[in-house]
C-alpha angles and dihedrals in degrees: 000000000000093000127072139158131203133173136237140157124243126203121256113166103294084337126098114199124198112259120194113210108202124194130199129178110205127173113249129099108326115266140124120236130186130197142170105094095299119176123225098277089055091048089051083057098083086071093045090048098047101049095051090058094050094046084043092063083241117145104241108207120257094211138090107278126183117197114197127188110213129218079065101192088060119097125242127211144159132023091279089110096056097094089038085054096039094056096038081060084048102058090028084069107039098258096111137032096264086193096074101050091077093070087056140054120206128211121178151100131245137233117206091255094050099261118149121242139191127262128178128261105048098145103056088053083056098055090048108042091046082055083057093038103229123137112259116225113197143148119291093249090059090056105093097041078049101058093048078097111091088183096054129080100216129189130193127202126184093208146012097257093049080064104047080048090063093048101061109040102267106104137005131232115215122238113242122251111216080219125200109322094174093066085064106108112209127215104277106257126224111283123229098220082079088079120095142202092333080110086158095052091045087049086049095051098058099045084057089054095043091058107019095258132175122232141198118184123198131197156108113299122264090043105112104263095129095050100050084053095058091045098054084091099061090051095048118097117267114274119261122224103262088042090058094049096049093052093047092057090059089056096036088068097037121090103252087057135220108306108205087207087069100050103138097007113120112227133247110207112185108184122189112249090236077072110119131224100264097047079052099051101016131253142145130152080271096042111235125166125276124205100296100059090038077060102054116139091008140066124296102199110200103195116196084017092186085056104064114084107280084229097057088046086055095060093063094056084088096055099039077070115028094037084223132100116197112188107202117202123171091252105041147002136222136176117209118195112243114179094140128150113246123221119173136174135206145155126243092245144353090281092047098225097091108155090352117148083237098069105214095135118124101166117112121224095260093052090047089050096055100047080056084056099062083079117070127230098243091054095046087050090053097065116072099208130058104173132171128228111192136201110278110216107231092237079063093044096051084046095049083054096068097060119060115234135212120296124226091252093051090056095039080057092065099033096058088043087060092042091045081059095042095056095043093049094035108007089232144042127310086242099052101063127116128225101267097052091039097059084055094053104040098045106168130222125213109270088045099043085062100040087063096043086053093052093038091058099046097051098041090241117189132231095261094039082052090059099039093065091045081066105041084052089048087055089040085057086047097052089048089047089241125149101198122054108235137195093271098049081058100043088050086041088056100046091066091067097081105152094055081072118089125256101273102041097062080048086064109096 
């Protein structure tokens, strides 16, 4: 037989789309030609491909074959498609049964002596072919990110003879076992019981835990921001299953690759604020995930927030709502997932001492209003919580030491409590709720539904500002296991919005 077709899975942003690769032997001057829009590392493929026959004591046909990789308007890249190509060449000239390849797909690249080795993207292969239930094939150090799949039945080979063996009957390939991921025994994460005396931030914290919020603290340096940040991980439920798959797709296609170790671990991404735009959201000629999308399902901390570009902070504003990130390019498309927490840090003004007891701050009003500026409204209006975290006095310090605070585990014990609420009664966050559903949950009686007019008028409080506290209050009502939102949910709820407030006023101790 001349003709043969094998499957494979290409690489589309977390998506994995079929590829046939179709080979044909023709008479006509020896060559190997591939079409179907492959990029240069596809085209480099035909080399690869040829001496790990050859090393492999396989024939390569001396005749004219033509490889195409159908669908033909979707791009190729990679060397993801040599095994797939190599094996096409395989059954297209007898050499192999062509009848059993359609019960498998194959992902690898090749080394010139036939030697497997690793792609990206393994995982979400996996996910695809076990949904058309077909066996993976893949390298053996693909094996374990693989397997993840329960659905899937995965394979792994060391090298390309090892698979040809298995197709015809000589010798098996065993099926991978996820194995037990919850013997894997993460790094020890920062404790929160390292924080001392900032008893509003950590409040804060954990109500930001408890709802999905986000939060921006601002305050002079040397105060712990940065700390409480790095500890918000340690304090957020345990991932589900679909959470931590989702999350490991996303680090299955990036360059740094899925780590087992991290499996249900919600990530903590820190970028400096020299990052771009496009390492924040993801691009690329070949579109690949920034930092928002490495961070789904877990934290984004923005350190220093008024130093990034103002025009790298606006291009989060879309997914700080839709959770989704699509990077267009003239010649392709791809949509990365995005629902990431956000944290982020600042001081009051360029010095850094603005309104601190010390009084160390130079800056005049008009300097310290234009380093806020620097943030932009609708930014500002997208995170739930502005939250100050003031100097501690070392005489305060020395007396917080002596009594032991909260740990980490202690706090991650309310907070999944209040989640667990907030799923039953909305399937989702508290942040996460639209308009409609969130006028049915945080129904207002009468003394609370003034208090908020009255603080909505006074601080000029937009729309979107008005719902978000709804929100923060509703989560409020969950940690303190309360079904109704009362006056003094709102009025805390109010208090973390500390930059809707003038000047002077956040001055005000």
């Amino acid at each position: 037989m001349s003709l043969a077709v094998v499957y494979t899975r290409a690489q589309c942003g977390v998506d994995a789309p079929l590829v046939s690769v179709e080979t044909h032997l023709s008479n006509g001057l020896p060559g190997l030609s591939i079409v179907g829009l492959p990029e240069t590392e596809v085209k480099e493929s035909k080399d690869r491909v040829r001496a790990a026959l050859l090393n492999s004591r396989f024939e390569y046909p001396a005749r004219r074959i033509t490889v195409n990789l159908a669908p033909a308007d979707l791009p190729k890249e990679g060397g993801r498609f040599d095994l797939a190509i190599a094996l096409g060449i395989l059954a297209a000239s007898g050499q192999l049964p062509a009848s059993e390849l359609d019960k498998y797909e194959f992902l690898g690249e090749l080394a010139l002596g036939g030697q497997l080795r690793p792609v990206r993207g393994a995982l979400p292969a996996a996910l695809h072919s076990g949904q058309a239930e077909r066996r993976l094939i893949v390298p053996r150090d693909n094996l374990a990110e693989a397997a993840l799949v329960g659905a899937a039945e995965v394979m792994a080979a060391d090298h390309l003879s090892e698979v040809c063996a298995h197709l015809i009957g000589q010798q098996s390939l065993a099926l991978g076992e996820p194995g037990d991921l919850q013997a894997t025994v993460p790094a020890p994460q920062p404790d929160l019981a390292e924080v001392r005396a900032q008893h509003q931030a950590r409040r804060a914290l954990e109500i930001a835990a408890a709802g999905e919020h986000s939060l921006l603290l601002v305050g002079p340096p040397g105060t712990g921001k940065s700390m409480l940040a790095r500890r918000l991980p340690g304090i957020l439920p345990t991932m589900s299953d679909a959470e931590a798959m989702q999350s490991a797709a996303v680090q299955s296609i990036s360059h740094q690759g899925f780590d087992r170790s991290r499996w249900k671990v919600r990530p903590f991404r820190a970028p400096h604020h020299t990052a771009s735009a496009v390492a924040l959201v993801g691009g690329g000629s070949h579109p690949r995930p920034g930092e928002i999308s490495l961070a789904h399902h877990g934290v984004m901390f923005l350190d220093e927030l008024p130093e990034f570009d103002r025009r790298v902070l606006e291009v989060l504003r879309e997914p700080l709502e839709s959770g989704m990130i699509t990077i267009s390019r003239a010649t392709r498309q791809a949509d990365f997932p995005a629902r990431f927490q956000l944290i982020a840090a600042m001081n009051p003004c360029p010095c850094g001492y603005y309104g601190d007891a010390s009084g160390r701050c130079r800056c005049t009003p008009d300097q310290v209003a234009r380093y806020r500026a620097k943030l932009s409204g609708p930014l500002l209006d997208r995170i739930d919580m502005h939250v100050e975290v003031p100097s501690v006095s070392l005489d305060v310090l020395h007396q917080e030491t002596r009594h032991q605070e909260e740990s980490s585990a202690q706090v991650r014990e309310r907070v999944e409590t209040a989640r667990a609420r907030q799923m039953a009664r909305n399937g989702m966050a508290n942040a996460r709720l639209d308009n409609t559903r969130l006028e049915q949950v945080c129904q207002l009686e009468a003394e609370p539904a003034r208090l908020l007019q009255t603080a909505i008028t006074r601080l000029g409080l937009s729309a979107r500002a008005y719902h978000r506290v709804l929100k923060l209050a509703r989560t409020i009502a969950d940690l303190a296991g309360e079904e109704q939102i009362s006056a003094a949910h709102i009025s805390e709820a109010i208090a973390y919005r500390k930059l809707d407030r003038p000047l002077q006023q956040m001055a005000e101790p």
